Amino acid sequence: MDLTVKKAVQSDVSDILKIWKELMSHHENFDQDSFGMCDCGPGIYADFLSRILDDSEYYVPVAILEGRITGYSVAHITHHPPLFKLMPRGEIVDIAVLEQHRRKGIGAVILSGIIEWFHREKIFRIEMNVAEENDIGRAFWESSGFRPFLRKMYLER
């Protein structure tokens, strides 16, 4: 497998957006109300990506397999109020691989690069969210050494 990972540039945004749409569609299956995408969603996400690509507190890697972007991630440094001992922290916002390329180790390679980036930035705690119903995602994160520490709950009326 001829896989490379590089830092994303502006010309990668349209390919990332295709993967993001697939990711969002996957999550809509879990909870339409929480993950249902509005018509303006792709444009807003594309603008977000364009803004953060040159921000030193964000890292957006893309995985390239056979000349095609097949996965990406968005990771960033978070700053919490000074009442917490451990600051700052790392957060992985998204990580996604095109469905037809999953289970080939691409996500693990992307994650390894993210962990290295955080360590270079002197960030030693990394957090992320995964949907309770996302068995594939939970298995990936748990097999990568992540463990639960907080449960988000909601009430609808």
Coordinates of N, CA and C in Angstrom, one line a residue:
M1 N 0.9 -1.2 0.0 CA 0.0 0.0 0.0 C 0.9 1.2 0.0
D2 N 0.7 2.1 -1.0 CA 1.5 3.3 -1.2 C 0.8 4.5 -0.5
L3 N 0.9 4.6 0.8 CA 0.1 5.6 1.5 C 1.1 6.7 2.0
T4 N 0.7 7.9 1.8 CA 1.4 9.1 2.3 C 0.4 10.0 3.1
V5 N 0.9 10.7 4.1 CA 0.1 11.6 4.8 C 0.9 13.0 4.8
K6 N 0.1 14.0 4.5 CA 0.7 15.3 4.4 C -0.3 16.3 5.0
K7 N 0.2 17.5 5.4 CA -0.6 18.6 5.9 C -1.4 19.1 4.7
A8 N -2.7 19.3 5.0 CA -3.6 19.7 4.0 C -3.4 21.2 3.5
V9 N -3.7 21.4 2.3 CA -3.6 22.8 1.7 C -4.9 23.2 1.1
Q10 N -5.1 24.4 0.8 CA -6.4 24.9 0.2 C -6.9 24.1 -0.9
S11 N -6.1 23.6 -1.8 CA -6.5 22.8 -2.9 C -7.1 21.4 -2.5
D12 N -6.9 21.0 -1.2 CA -7.4 19.7 -0.8 C -8.8 19.9 -0.2
V13 N -9.3 21.1 0.0 CA -10.6 21.3 0.7 C -11.7 20.5 0.0
S14 N -11.8 20.6 -1.3 CA -13.0 19.9 -2.0 C -12.9 18.4 -1.8
D15 N -11.7 17.8 -1.7 CA -11.6 16.4 -1.5 C -12.0 16.0 0.0
I16 N -11.5 16.9 0.9 CA -11.8 16.7 2.3 C -13.4 16.8 2.5
L17 N -14.0 17.7 1.8 CA -15.4 17.9 1.9 C -16.2 16.7 1.5
K18 N -15.7 16.0 0.5 CA -16.4 14.7 0.1 C -16.4 13.7 1.2
I19 N -15.2 13.6 1.8 CA -15.1 12.6 2.9 C -15.9 13.0 4.1
W20 N -15.9 14.3 4.4 CA -16.7 14.9 5.5 C -18.2 14.6 5.3
K21 N -18.7 14.8 4.0 CA -20.1 14.5 3.7 C -20.4 13.0 4.0
E22 N -19.5 12.1 3.6 CA -19.7 10.7 3.9 C -19.7 10.4 5.4
L23 N -18.8 11.1 6.2 CA -18.8 11.0 7.6 C -20.1 11.5 8.2
M24 N -20.6 12.6 7.8 CA -21.9 13.1 8.3 C -23.1 12.2 8.0
S25 N -23.1 11.7 6.8 CA -24.1 10.7 6.4 C -24.1 9.5 7.3
H26 N -22.9 9.0 7.6 CA -22.8 7.9 8.5 C -23.4 8.2 9.9
H27 N -23.1 9.4 10.4 CA -23.6 9.8 11.7 C -25.1 10.1 11.7
E28 N -25.6 10.5 10.6 CA -27.1 10.7 10.5 C -27.9 9.5 10.8
N29 N -27.3 8.3 10.5 CA -27.9 7.0 10.8 C -28.1 6.8 12.3
F30 N -27.3 7.5 13.1 CA -27.4 7.3 14.6 C -28.4 8.2 15.2
D31 N -28.5 9.5 14.7 CA -29.4 10.5 15.3 C -29.6 11.6 14.3
Q32 N -30.7 11.5 13.6 CA -31.0 12.5 12.5 C -31.1 13.9 13.1
D33 N -31.6 14.1 14.3 CA -31.8 15.4 14.9 C -30.4 16.0 15.3
S34 N -29.5 15.2 15.8 CA -28.2 15.7 16.3 C -27.2 15.9 15.1
F35 N -27.3 14.9 14.2 CA -26.3 14.9 13.1 C -26.8 15.3 11.7
G36 N -28.1 15.5 11.6 CA -28.7 15.9 10.3 C -28.1 17.2 9.8
M37 N -27.6 17.2 8.6 CA -26.9 18.3 8.0 C -27.9 19.2 7.3
C38 N -27.8 20.5 7.6 CA -28.6 21.5 6.8 C -27.9 21.7 5.5
D39 N -28.7 22.3 4.6 CA -28.2 22.6 3.2 C -26.9 23.4 3.2
C40 N -26.8 24.3 4.1 CA -25.6 25.2 4.2 C -24.4 24.5 4.8
G41 N -24.5 23.3 5.4 CA -23.5 22.7 6.1 C -22.2 22.5 5.4
P42 N -22.2 22.0 4.1 CA -20.9 21.8 3.4 C -20.2 23.1 3.2
G43 N -20.9 24.2 2.9 CA -20.3 25.5 2.7 C -19.6 26.0 3.9
I44 N -20.4 25.9 5.0 CA -19.8 26.3 6.3 C -18.6 25.5 6.7
Y45 N -18.6 24.2 6.5 CA -17.5 23.4 6.8 C -16.3 23.7 5.9
A46 N -16.5 24.0 4.6 CA -15.4 24.3 3.7 C -14.8 25.7 4.2
D47 N -15.6 26.6 4.6 CA -15.1 27.9 5.1 C -14.3 27.7 6.3
F48 N -14.8 26.8 7.2 CA -14.0 26.5 8.5 C -12.7 25.9 8.1
L49 N -12.6 24.9 7.2 CA -11.4 24.3 6.8 C -10.4 25.4 6.2
S50 N -10.9 26.2 5.4 CA -10.1 27.2 4.7 C -9.5 28.2 5.8
R51 N -10.2 28.5 6.8 CA -9.7 29.4 7.9 C -8.7 28.7 8.7
I52 N -8.8 27.4 9.0 CA -7.9 26.8 10.0 C -6.6 26.2 9.4
L53 N -6.5 26.1 8.1 CA -5.4 25.4 7.4 C -4.0 26.1 7.8
D54 N -4.0 27.4 8.0 CA -2.8 28.1 8.3 C -2.7 28.5 9.7
D55 N -3.6 28.0 10.6 CA -3.6 28.3 12.0 C -2.7 27.3 12.7
S56 N -1.7 27.8 13.4 CA -0.7 27.0 14.1 C -1.3 26.1 15.2
E57 N -2.5 26.4 15.6 CA -3.1 25.6 16.7 C -4.0 24.5 16.1
Y58 N -4.0 24.4 14.8 CA -4.7 23.3 14.1 C -3.8 22.5 13.3
Y59 N -4.1 21.2 13.2 CA -3.4 20.3 12.3 C -4.4 19.5 11.5
V60 N -4.3 19.6 10.2 CA -5.3 19.0 9.3 C -4.5 18.1 8.3
P61 N -4.3 16.8 8.7 CA -3.6 15.9 7.8 C -4.5 15.3 6.8
V62 N -4.0 14.9 5.6 CA -4.8 14.1 4.6 C -4.0 12.9 4.3
A63 N -4.7 11.8 4.1 CA -4.0 10.5 3.7 C -4.2 10.4 2.2
I64 N -3.1 10.1 1.5 CA -3.2 9.9 0.0 C -2.8 8.5 -0.3
L65 N -3.7 7.9 -1.0 CA -3.5 6.5 -1.4 C -3.7 6.5 -2.9
E66 N -2.7 6.0 -3.6 CA -2.8 5.9 -5.1 C -3.1 7.2 -5.7
G67 N -2.6 8.3 -5.2 CA -2.7 9.6 -5.7 C -4.1 10.3 -5.4
R68 N -4.8 9.7 -4.5 CA -6.2 10.2 -4.2 C -6.3 10.4 -2.7
I69 N -6.9 11.5 -2.2 CA -7.1 11.7 -0.8 C -8.2 10.8 -0.4
T70 N -7.9 9.9 0.6 CA -8.8 8.9 1.1 C -9.2 9.1 2.5
G71 N -8.5 10.0 3.2 CA -8.8 10.2 4.6 C -8.3 11.6 5.1
Y72 N -8.8 12.0 6.2 CA -8.4 13.3 6.7 C -8.7 13.4 8.2
S73 N -8.2 14.4 8.9 CA -8.5 14.6 10.3 C -8.4 16.1 10.5
V74 N -9.1 16.6 11.6 CA -8.9 17.9 12.1 C -8.6 17.8 13.6
A75 N -7.4 18.3 14.0 CA -7.0 18.3 15.4 C -6.6 19.7 15.8
H76 N -6.8 20.0 17.0 CA -6.4 21.3 17.5 C -6.1 21.4 19.0
I77 N -5.4 22.4 19.3 CA -5.0 22.7 20.7 C -6.2 23.4 21.4
T78 N -6.6 23.0 22.5 CA -7.7 23.7 23.3 C -7.1 24.3 24.5
H79 N -7.7 25.5 24.8 CA -7.2 26.2 26.0 C -8.4 26.3 27.0
H80 N -8.3 25.8 28.2 CA -9.3 25.8 29.2 C -9.0 26.9 30.2
P81 N -10.0 27.2 31.0 CA -9.7 28.2 32.1 C -8.6 27.7 33.0
P82 N -7.9 28.7 33.6 CA -6.7 28.3 34.4 C -7.0 27.5 35.7
L83 N -8.3 27.2 35.9 CA -8.6 26.5 37.1 C -8.3 25.0 37.0
F84 N -8.0 24.5 35.8 CA -7.6 23.1 35.6 C -6.1 23.0 35.6
K85 N -5.6 21.8 36.2 CA -4.2 21.6 36.3 C -3.6 21.3 34.9
L86 N -4.3 20.5 34.1 CA -3.7 20.1 32.8 C -4.2 21.0 31.7
M87 N -3.3 21.8 31.2 CA -3.7 22.7 30.1 C -2.4 23.0 29.3
P88 N -2.5 23.3 28.1 CA -3.7 23.0 27.2 C -3.8 21.5 26.9
R89 N -4.8 21.2 26.2 CA -5.1 19.8 25.8 C -5.3 19.7 24.3
G90 N -5.2 18.5 23.8 CA -5.4 18.3 22.3 C -6.8 17.8 22.1
E91 N -7.4 18.2 21.0 CA -8.7 17.6 20.7 C -8.7 17.2 19.2
I92 N -9.2 16.0 19.0 CA -9.4 15.5 17.6 C -10.9 15.7 17.3
V93 N -11.1 16.6 16.4 CA -12.5 17.0 16.0 C -13.1 16.0 15.1
D94 N -12.4 15.6 14.1 CA -12.8 14.7 13.0 C -11.7 13.8 12.7
I95 N -12.0 12.6 12.3 CA -11.1 11.7 11.6 C -12.0 10.8 10.8
A96 N -11.7 10.7 9.5 CA -12.5 9.9 8.6 C -11.7 9.4 7.4
V97 N -12.1 8.2 7.0 CA -11.5 7.5 5.9 C -12.7 7.1 5.0
L98 N -12.6 7.3 3.7 CA -13.6 6.9 2.8 C -14.0 5.4 3.0
E99 N -15.3 5.1 3.0 CA -15.8 3.8 3.4 C -15.0 2.7 2.6
Q100 N -14.8 2.8 1.3 CA -14.2 1.7 0.6 C -12.7 1.5 1.0
H101 N -12.1 2.4 1.7 CA -10.7 2.3 2.1 C -10.6 2.0 3.6
R102 N -11.7 1.8 4.3 CA -11.6 1.5 5.8 C -11.0 0.1 6.0
R103 N -10.5 -0.1 7.2 CA -10.0 -1.4 7.7 C -8.7 -1.7 7.0
K104 N -8.0 -0.7 6.5 CA -6.7 -0.9 5.9 C -5.5 -0.2 6.7
G105 N -5.9 0.3 7.8 CA -4.9 1.0 8.7 C -4.6 2.5 8.4
I106 N -5.4 3.0 7.5 CA -5.3 4.4 7.1 C -5.6 5.4 8.3
G107 N -6.7 5.1 9.0 CA -7.0 5.9 10.2 C -5.9 5.8 11.2
A108 N -5.3 4.7 11.4 CA -4.3 4.5 12.4 C -3.0 5.3 12.0
V109 N -2.7 5.4 10.7 CA -1.6 6.2 10.3 C -1.8 7.6 10.5
I110 N -3.0 8.1 10.1 CA -3.4 9.5 10.4 C -3.3 9.8 11.9
L111 N -3.9 9.0 12.7 CA -3.9 9.2 14.1 C -2.4 9.2 14.7
S112 N -1.6 8.4 14.2 CA -0.2 8.4 14.6 C 0.5 9.7 14.4
G113 N 0.2 10.3 13.2 CA 0.8 11.6 12.9 C 0.2 12.7 13.8
I114 N -1.1 12.6 14.1 CA -1.7 13.6 15.0 C -1.1 13.5 16.4
I115 N -0.9 12.3 16.9 CA -0.2 12.2 18.2 C 1.2 12.7 18.2
E116 N 1.9 12.5 17.1 CA 3.3 13.1 17.0 C 3.2 14.6 17.0
W117 N 2.3 15.2 16.2 CA 2.1 16.6 16.2 C 1.8 17.2 17.6
F118 N 0.9 16.6 18.3 CA 0.6 17.0 19.7 C 1.8 17.0 20.5
H119 N 2.6 15.9 20.5 CA 3.7 15.8 21.3 C 4.8 16.8 21.0
R120 N 5.0 17.1 19.7 CA 5.9 18.2 19.3 C 5.4 19.6 19.9
E121 N 4.1 19.7 20.0 CA 3.5 20.9 20.6 C 3.4 20.9 22.1
K122 N 4.0 19.9 22.7 CA 4.0 19.7 24.2 C 2.6 19.5 24.7
I123 N 1.8 18.8 24.0 CA 0.4 18.4 24.4 C 0.4 16.9 24.7
F124 N 0.1 16.6 25.9 CA 0.2 15.2 26.3 C -1.1 14.5 26.7
R125 N -2.2 15.3 26.6 CA -3.6 14.7 26.8 C -4.4 15.0 25.5
I126 N -4.9 14.0 24.9 CA -5.7 14.2 23.7 C -7.1 13.6 24.0
E127 N -8.1 14.4 23.6 CA -9.5 14.1 23.8 C -10.2 14.1 22.5
M128 N -11.3 13.4 22.5 CA -12.2 13.3 21.3 C -13.6 12.8 21.7
N129 N -14.6 13.0 20.8 CA -15.9 12.5 21.1 C -16.2 11.5 20.0
V130 N -17.0 10.5 20.5 CA -17.5 9.5 19.6 C -19.0 9.2 19.9
A131 N -19.8 9.0 18.9 CA -21.2 8.8 19.2 C -21.4 7.4 19.8
E132 N -22.2 7.3 20.8 CA -22.5 6.1 21.6 C -22.8 4.9 20.6
E133 N -23.6 5.2 19.6 CA -24.1 4.1 18.6 C -23.0 3.8 17.6
N134 N -21.9 4.6 17.5 CA -20.9 4.4 16.5 C -20.0 3.2 16.9
D135 N -20.4 2.0 16.7 CA -19.6 0.9 17.1 C -18.2 0.8 16.4
I136 N -18.2 1.2 15.1 CA -17.0 1.2 14.3 C -16.0 2.2 14.9
G137 N -16.5 3.4 15.1 CA -15.7 4.5 15.7 C -15.2 4.2 17.1
R138 N -16.1 3.6 18.0 CA -15.7 3.3 19.3 C -14.6 2.2 19.3
A139 N -14.8 1.2 18.5 CA -13.8 0.2 18.4 C -12.4 0.7 17.9
F140 N -12.4 1.7 17.0 CA -11.2 2.3 16.5 C -10.5 3.0 17.6
W141 N -11.2 3.9 18.3 CA -10.6 4.7 19.4 C -10.1 3.8 20.5
E142 N -10.9 2.8 20.9 CA -10.5 2.0 22.0 C -9.3 1.1 21.6
S143 N -9.2 0.7 20.4 CA -8.1 -0.1 20.0 C -6.8 0.8 19.9
S144 N -7.0 2.1 19.8 CA -5.9 3.0 19.7 C -5.5 3.5 21.1
G145 N -6.1 3.0 22.1 CA -5.7 3.4 23.5 C -6.6 4.4 24.2
F146 N -7.6 4.9 23.5 CA -8.5 5.9 24.1 C -9.4 5.2 25.0
R147 N -9.8 5.9 26.1 CA -10.8 5.3 27.0 C -11.8 6.4 27.4
P148 N -13.0 6.0 27.8 CA -14.0 6.9 28.2 C -13.7 7.7 29.5
F149 N -14.1 8.9 29.5 CA -13.9 9.7 30.8 C -15.1 10.6 31.1
L150 N -16.0 10.8 30.1 CA -17.1 11.7 30.3 C -18.2 11.2 29.4
R151 N -19.5 11.3 29.9 CA -20.6 10.9 29.1 C -21.5 12.1 28.9
K152 N -21.8 12.4 27.7 CA -22.7 13.5 27.4 C -24.1 13.0 27.3
M153 N -25.0 13.7 28.0 CA -26.4 13.3 28.0 C -27.3 14.4 27.6
Y154 N -28.5 14.1 27.2 CA -29.4 15.1 26.8 C -30.9 14.8 27.2
L155 N -31.7 15.8 27.1 CA -33.1 15.6 27.4 C -33.9 16.4 26.3
E156 N -34.8 15.8 25.7 CA -35.7 16.5 24.7 C -37.1 16.5 25.2
R157 N -37.8 17.6 25.0 CA -39.2 17.8 25.4 C -40.0 18.2 24.3

